[in-house]
Short mmCIF file of C-alpha atoms in Angstrom, two decimals:
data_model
loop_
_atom_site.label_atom_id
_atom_site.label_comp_id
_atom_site.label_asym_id
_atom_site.label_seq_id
_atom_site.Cartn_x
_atom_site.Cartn_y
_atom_site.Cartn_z
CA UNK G 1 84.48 114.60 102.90
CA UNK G 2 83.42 111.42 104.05
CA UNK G 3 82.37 111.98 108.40
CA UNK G 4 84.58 109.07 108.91
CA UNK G 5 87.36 107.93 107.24
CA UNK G 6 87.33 104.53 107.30
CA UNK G 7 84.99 105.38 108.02
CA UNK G 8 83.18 105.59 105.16
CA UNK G 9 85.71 103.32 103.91
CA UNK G 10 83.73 100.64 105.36
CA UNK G 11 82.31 100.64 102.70
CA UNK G 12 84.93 98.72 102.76
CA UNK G 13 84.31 95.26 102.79
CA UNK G 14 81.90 96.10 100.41
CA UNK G 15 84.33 94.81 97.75
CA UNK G 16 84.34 91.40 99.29
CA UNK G 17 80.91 91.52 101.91
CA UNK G 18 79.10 93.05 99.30
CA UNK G 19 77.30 89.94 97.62
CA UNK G 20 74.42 89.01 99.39
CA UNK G 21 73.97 85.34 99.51
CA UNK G 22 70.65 85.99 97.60
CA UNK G 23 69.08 84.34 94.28
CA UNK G 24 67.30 87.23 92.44
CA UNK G 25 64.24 88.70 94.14
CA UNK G 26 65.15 87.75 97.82
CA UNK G 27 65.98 89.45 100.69
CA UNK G 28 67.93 87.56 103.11
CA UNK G 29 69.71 88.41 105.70
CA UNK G 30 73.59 86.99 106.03
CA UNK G 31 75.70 87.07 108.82
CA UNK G 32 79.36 86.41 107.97
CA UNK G 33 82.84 87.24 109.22
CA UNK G 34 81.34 89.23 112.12
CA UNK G 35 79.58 91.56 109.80
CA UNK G 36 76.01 91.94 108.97
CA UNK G 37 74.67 92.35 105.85
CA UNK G 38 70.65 92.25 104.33
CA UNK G 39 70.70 92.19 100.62
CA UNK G 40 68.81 91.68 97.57
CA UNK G 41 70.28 90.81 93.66
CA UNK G 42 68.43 91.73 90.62
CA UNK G 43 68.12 89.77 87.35
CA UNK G 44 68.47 92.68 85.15
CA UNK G 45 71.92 93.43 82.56
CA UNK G 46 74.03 94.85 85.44
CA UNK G 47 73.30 91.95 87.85
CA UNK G 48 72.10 94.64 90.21
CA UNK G 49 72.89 94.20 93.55
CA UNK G 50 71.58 96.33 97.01
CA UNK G 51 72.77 95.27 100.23
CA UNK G 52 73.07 97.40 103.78
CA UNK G 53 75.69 96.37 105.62
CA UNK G 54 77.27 96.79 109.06
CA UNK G 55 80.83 95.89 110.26
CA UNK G 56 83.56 97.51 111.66
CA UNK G 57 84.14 99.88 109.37
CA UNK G 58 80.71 101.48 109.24
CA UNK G 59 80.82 103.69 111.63
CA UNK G 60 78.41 103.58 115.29
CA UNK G 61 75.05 104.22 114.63
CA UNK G 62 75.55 104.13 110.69
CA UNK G 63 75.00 101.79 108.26
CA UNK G 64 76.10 101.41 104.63
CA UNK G 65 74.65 101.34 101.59
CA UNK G 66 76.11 99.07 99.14
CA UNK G 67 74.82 98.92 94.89
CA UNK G 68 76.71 97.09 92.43
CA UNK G 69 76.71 97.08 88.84
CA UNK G 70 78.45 95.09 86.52
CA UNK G 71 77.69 97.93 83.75
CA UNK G 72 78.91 101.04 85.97
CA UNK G 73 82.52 101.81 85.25
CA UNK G 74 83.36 103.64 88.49
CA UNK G 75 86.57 101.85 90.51
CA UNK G 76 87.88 101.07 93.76
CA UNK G 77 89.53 104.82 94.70
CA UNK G 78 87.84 107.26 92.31
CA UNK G 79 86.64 110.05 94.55
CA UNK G 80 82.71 110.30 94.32
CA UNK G 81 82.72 114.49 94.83
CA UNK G 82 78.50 114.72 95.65
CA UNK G 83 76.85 112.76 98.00
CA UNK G 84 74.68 109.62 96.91
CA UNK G 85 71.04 109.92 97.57
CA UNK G 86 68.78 106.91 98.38
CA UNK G 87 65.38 107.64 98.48
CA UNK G 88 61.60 105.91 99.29
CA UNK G 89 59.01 108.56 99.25
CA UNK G 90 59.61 110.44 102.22
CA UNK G 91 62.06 108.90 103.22
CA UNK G 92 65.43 109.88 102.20
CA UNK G 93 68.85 108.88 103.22
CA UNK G 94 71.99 110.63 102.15
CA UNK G 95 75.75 110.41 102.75
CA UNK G 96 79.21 110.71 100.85
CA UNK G 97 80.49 107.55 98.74
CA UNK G 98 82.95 105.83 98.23
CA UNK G 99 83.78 103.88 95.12
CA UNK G 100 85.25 100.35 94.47
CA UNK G 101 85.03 98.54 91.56
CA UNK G 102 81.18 98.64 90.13
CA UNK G 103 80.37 99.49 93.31
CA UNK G 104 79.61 102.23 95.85
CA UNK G 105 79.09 102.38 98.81
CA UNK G 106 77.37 105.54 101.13
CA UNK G 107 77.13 105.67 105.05
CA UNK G 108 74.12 106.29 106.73
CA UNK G 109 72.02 107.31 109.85
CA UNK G 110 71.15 103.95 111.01
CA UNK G 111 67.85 105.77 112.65
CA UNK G 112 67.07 106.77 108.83
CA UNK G 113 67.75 102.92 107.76
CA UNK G 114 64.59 102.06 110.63
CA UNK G 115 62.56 104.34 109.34
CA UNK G 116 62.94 103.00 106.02
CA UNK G 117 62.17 100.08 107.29
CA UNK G 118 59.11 100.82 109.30
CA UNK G 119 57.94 102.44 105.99
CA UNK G 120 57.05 99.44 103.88
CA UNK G 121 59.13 100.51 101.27
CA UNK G 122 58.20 99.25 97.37
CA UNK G 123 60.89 101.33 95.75
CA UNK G 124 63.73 103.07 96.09
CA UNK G 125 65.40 105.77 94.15
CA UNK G 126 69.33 106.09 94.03
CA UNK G 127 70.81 109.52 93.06
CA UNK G 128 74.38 111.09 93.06
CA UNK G 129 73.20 114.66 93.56
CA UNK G 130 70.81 115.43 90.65
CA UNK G 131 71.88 112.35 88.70
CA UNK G 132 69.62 109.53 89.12
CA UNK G 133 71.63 106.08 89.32
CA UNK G 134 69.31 103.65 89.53
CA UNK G 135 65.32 102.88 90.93
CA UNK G 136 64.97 99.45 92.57
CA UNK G 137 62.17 97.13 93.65
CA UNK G 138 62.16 96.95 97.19
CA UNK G 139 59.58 94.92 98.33
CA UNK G 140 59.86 92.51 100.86
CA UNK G 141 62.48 94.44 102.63
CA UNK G 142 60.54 95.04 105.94
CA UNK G 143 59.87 91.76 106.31
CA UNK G 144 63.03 90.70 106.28
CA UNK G 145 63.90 93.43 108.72
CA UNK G 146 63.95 91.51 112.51
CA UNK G 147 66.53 89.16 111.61
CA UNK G 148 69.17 91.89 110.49
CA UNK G 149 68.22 93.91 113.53
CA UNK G 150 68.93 91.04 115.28
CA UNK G 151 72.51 90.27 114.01
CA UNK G 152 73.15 94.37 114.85
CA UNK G 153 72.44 93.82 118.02
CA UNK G 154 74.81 90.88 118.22
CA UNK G 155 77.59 93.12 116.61
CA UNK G 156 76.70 95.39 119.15
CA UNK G 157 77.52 93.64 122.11
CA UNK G 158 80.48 91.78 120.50
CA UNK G 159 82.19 95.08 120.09
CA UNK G 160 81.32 96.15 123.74
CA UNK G 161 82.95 93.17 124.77
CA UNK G 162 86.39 93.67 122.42
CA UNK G 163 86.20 97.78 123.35
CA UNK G 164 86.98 96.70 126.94
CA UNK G 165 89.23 93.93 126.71
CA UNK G 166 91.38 96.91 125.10
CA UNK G 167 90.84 99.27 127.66
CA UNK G 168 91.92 96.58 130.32
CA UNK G 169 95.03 95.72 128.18
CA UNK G 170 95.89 99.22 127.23
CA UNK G 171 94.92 101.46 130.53
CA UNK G 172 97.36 104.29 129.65
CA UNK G 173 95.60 104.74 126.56
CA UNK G 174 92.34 106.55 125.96
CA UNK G 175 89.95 105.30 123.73
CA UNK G 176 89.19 108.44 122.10
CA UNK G 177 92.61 110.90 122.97
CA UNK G 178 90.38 114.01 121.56
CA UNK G 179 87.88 113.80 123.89
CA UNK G 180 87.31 117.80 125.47
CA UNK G 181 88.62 116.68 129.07
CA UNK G 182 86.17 116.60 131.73
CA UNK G 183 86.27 119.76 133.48
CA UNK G 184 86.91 119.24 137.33
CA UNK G 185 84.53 119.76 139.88
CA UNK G 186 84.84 122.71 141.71
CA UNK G 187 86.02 122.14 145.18
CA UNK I 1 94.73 117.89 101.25
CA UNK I 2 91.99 115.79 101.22
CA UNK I 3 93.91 113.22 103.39
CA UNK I 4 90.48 111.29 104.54
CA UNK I 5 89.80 110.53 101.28
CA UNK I 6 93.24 109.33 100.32
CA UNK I 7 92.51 106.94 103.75
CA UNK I 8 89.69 106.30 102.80
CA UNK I 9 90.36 105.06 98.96
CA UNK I 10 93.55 103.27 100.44
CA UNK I 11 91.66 101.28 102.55
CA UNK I 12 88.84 100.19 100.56
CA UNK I 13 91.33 99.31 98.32
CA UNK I 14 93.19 97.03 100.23
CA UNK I 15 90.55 95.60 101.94
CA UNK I 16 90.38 95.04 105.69
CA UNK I 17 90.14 91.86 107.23
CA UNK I 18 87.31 89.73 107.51
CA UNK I 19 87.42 88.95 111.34
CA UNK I 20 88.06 91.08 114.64
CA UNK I 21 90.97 88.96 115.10
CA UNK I 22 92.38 88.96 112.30
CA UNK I 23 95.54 90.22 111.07
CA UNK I 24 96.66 91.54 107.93
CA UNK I 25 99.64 91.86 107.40
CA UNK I 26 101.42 95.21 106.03
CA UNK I 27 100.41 95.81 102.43
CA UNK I 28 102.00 97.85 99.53
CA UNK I 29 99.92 99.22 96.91
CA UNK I 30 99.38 102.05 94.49
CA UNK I 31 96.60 104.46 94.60
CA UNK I 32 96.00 107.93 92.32
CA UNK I 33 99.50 107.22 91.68
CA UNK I 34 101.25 106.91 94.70
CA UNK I 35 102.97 104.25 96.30
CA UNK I 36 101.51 103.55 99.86
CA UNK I 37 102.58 100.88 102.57
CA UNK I 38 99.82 100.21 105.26
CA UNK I 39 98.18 98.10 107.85
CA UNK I 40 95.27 97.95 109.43
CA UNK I 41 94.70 96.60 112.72
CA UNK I 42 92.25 94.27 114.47
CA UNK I 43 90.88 96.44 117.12
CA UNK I 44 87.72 98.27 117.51
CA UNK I 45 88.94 101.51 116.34
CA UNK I 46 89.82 99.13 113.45
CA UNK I 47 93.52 101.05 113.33
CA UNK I 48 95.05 101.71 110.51
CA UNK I 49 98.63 103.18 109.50
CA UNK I 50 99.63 104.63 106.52
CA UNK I 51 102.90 105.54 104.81
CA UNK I 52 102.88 107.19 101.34
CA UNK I 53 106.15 109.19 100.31
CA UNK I 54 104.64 112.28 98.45
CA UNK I 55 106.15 114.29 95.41
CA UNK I 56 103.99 116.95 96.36
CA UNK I 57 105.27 117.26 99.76
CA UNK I 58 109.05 117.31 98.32
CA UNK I 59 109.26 113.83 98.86
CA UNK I 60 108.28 113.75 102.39
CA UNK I 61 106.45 110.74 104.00
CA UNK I 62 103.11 111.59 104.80
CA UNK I 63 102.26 109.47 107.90
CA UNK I 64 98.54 109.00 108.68
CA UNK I 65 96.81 107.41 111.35
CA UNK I 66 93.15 106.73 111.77
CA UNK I 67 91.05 105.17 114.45
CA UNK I 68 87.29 105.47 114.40
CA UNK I 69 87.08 105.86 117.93
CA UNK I 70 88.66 109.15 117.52
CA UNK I 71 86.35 112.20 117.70
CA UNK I 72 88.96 114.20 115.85
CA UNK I 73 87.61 115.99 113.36
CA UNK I 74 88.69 117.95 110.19
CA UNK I 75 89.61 121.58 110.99
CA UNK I 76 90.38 120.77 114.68
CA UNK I 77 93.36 122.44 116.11
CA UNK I 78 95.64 119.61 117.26
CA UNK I 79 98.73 120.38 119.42
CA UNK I 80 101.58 118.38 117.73
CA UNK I 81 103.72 117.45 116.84
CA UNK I 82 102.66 114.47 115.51
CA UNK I 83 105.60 111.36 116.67
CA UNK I 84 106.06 108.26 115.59
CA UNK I 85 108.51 106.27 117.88
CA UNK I 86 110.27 102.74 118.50
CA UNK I 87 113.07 102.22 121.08
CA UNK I 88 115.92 103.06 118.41
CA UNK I 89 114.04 105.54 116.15
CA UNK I 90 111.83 108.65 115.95
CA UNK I 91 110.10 110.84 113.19
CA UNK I 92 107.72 113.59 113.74
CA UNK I 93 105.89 116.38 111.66
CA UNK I 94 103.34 119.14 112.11
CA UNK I 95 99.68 117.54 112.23
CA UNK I 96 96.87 117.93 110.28
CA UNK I 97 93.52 116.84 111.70
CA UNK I 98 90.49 114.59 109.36
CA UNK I 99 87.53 112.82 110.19
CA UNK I 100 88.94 109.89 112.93
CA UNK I 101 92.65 110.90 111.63
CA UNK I 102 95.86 112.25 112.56
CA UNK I 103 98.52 113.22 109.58
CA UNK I 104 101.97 114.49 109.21
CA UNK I 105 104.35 115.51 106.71
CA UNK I 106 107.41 113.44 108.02
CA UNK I 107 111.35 113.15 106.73
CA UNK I 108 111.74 111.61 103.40
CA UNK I 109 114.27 109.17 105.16
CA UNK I 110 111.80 108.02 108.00
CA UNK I 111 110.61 104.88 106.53
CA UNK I 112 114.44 104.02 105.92
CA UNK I 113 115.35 104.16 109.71
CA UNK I 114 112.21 102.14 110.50
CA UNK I 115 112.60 99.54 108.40
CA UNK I 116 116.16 99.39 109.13
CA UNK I 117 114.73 99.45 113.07
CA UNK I 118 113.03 96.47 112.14
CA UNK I 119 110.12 97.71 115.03
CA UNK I 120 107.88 95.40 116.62
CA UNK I 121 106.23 97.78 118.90
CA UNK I 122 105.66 101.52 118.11
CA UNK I 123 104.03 104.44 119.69
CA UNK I 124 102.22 107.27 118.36
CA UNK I 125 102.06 110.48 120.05
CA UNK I 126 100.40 113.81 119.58
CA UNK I 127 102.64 115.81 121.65
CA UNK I 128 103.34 114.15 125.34
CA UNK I 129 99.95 112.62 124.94
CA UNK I 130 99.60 108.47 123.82
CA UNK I 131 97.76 108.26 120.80
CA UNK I 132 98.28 104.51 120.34
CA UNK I 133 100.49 101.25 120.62
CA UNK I 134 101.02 99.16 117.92
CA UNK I 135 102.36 95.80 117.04
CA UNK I 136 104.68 96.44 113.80
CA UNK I 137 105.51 93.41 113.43
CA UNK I 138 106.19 92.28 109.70
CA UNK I 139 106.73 95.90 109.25
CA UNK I 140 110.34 95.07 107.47
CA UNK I 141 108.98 91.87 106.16
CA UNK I 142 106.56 93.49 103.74
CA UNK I 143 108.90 96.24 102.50
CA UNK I 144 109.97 94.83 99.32
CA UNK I 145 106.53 94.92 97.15
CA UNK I 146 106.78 98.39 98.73
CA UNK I 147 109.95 99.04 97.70
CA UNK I 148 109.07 97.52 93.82
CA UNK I 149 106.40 99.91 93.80
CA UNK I 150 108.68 102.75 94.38
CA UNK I 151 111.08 101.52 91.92
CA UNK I 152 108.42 101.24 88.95
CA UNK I 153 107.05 104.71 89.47
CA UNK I 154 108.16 107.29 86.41
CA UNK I 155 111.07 109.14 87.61
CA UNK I 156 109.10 112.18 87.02
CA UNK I 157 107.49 111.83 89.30
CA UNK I 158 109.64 112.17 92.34
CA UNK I 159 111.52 114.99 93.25
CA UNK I 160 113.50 113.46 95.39
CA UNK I 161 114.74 110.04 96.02
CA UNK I 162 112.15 109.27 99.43
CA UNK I 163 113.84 106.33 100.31
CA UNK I 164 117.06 107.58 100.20
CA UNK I 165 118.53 107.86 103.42
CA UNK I 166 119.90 110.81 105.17
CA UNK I 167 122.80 111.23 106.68
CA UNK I 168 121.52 114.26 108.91
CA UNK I 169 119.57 113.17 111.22
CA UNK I 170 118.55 117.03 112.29
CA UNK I 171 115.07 115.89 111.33
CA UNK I 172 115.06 113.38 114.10
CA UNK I 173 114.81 115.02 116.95
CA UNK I 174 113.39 112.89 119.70
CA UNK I 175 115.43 110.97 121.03
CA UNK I 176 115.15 107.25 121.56
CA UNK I 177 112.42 105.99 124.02
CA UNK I 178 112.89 102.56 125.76
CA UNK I 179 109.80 100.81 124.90
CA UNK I 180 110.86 97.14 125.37
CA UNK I 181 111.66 96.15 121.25
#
């Protein structure tokens, strides 16, 4: 079960946000509709893409994975039952999936995604549990790292800023209801 | 049920929109076979409402709500019921807790009333306590693709007319709240 609902469905915009703006064998960075989203496209048959992407639907301190494939059959609400493996030596990041058409799309620790990064990755290997998807030429990513970062940090404090116009228009409502109530000090 | 990932598959399906500000308006659509009528809000939580009238639940509505901001979690004991209120009409069912979500089993002839109510604004409640406010707006407006996507399904697939309405309101039982429609 995905941690967030829409969460994962962030993945969401993947259907739409999911093509980098990207000629084959570039990373670039894209900021659009108040999402970011650092992606590369491949020039094999299934016009590969990879792209991470943040937006509203991702989830705080998570980022998503997005891989299309023009050759993988899977659709927009087939339930992907084990989670979807992406993985750079060390380094691996794992979450549940979700599934839109030739496309997935798995949440992540954002603090894994910096690591990655920080690791000068070449390659990465993509798995749904022992089922290897798909390997992928990385290179370059790290490089291109800063300027993502950058537009996070941007989305960051945009949603600061729309969290408390909320709270200001809406002060009889909590932002999160299910919060354990503070206990009281004693007197 | 695996309610989050009906949300989840519902909402990647029809898309969310592009900006913050931006609204979208109510959307019918079909999804492992079900008909489901939706929205999702513009707000940080990034909202979003769902109505799906369920075979397997004898034709009840199930009524989900998510809201990322929400620490609920799956499992979680939540005091309910679960309401859904305008100024003229009320539904309400037991709640079940998901990742970020709130859902309830809710009178097959709820989404009748409410689109009948023609709501603009609408409360959700867990219990006394104030989940959320939202704008319904276009609520009635978007009901017939809905309502076509009802009428296509295979009969045998419904045990029950959903959209029929009730004449016994029993299943109502809050009563009206003013909230300014």
């Amino acid at each position: 079960m995905f941690t967030f609902l829409v969460a994962s469905a962030l993945a969401a915009s993947a259907a739409s946000a999911g093509t980098p703006q990207t000629g084959p064998r570039a990373w670039r960075e894209h900021d659009a509709n108040g999402q970011c989203m650092y992606g590369h496209g491949y020039a094999d048959s299934g016009r590969t893409e990879i792209v991470l992407i943040a937006n509203r639907l991702v989830p705080p301190g998570h980022l998503g994975w997005g891989l299309k494939n023009d050759n993988w059959s899977i659709k927009a609400g087939d339930i992907i039952a084990e989670p979807i493996t992406v993985r750079s030596g060390p380094i691996s990041m794992s979450g549940n999936a979700l599934a839109m058409d030739h496309r997935i799309m798995v949440i992540v620790p954002m603090e894994d995604v910096r690591k990655f990064a920080a690791s000068n990755p070449a390659m990465v290997v993509v798995s749904r549990g022992n089922q290897l998807l798909t390997r992928l030429g990385v290179s370059g990513f790290s490089a291109g790292w800063a300027g993502f970062a950058g537009c996070l940090a941007n989305a960051d404090a945009e949603r600061a800023r729309q969290l408390k116009q909320e709270q200001e228009a809406n002060p009889d409502i909590a932002v999160d209801p299910f919060a354990p109530t503070p206990s009281k000090p004693p007197h | 049920m695996k309610i989050s990932h009906a949300v989840a598959a519902l909402i990647v399906t029809a898309g969310i929109p592009a900006k913050a500000q931006t609204t979208m308006p109510w959307k019918a659509m079909e999804a492992n076979g079900q008909c489901n009528y939706l929205k999702i809000f513009p707000d940080t939580g990034l909202t979003t409402v769902g109505f799906q009238p369920n075979a397997a639940l004898d034709g009840k509505v199930f009524v989900v709500i998510t809201n990322r901001n929400w620490s609920v979690a799956a499992g979680d004991q939540v005091i309910g019921p679960l309401i859904i209120q305008t100024a003229a009409v009320s539904a309400e069912g037991v709640p079940l807790a998901g990742p970020h979500l709130i859902g309830a089993a809710m009178p097959a002839d709820m989404l009748a009333r409410f689109v009948e109510a023609d709501p603009r604004i609408v409360e959700f409640r867990l219990g006394s306590k104030l989940l959320t406010r939202l704008d319904f707006t276009g609520f009635k407006a978007g009901w017939t693709a809905f309502a076509a996507c009802m009428d296509k399904r295979p009969a045998t697939d419904i045990t029950q007319k959903p959209l029929a309405k009730e004449h016994d309101m029993q299943d109502a039982p809050i009563a009206a709240k003013s909230l300014g429609n």
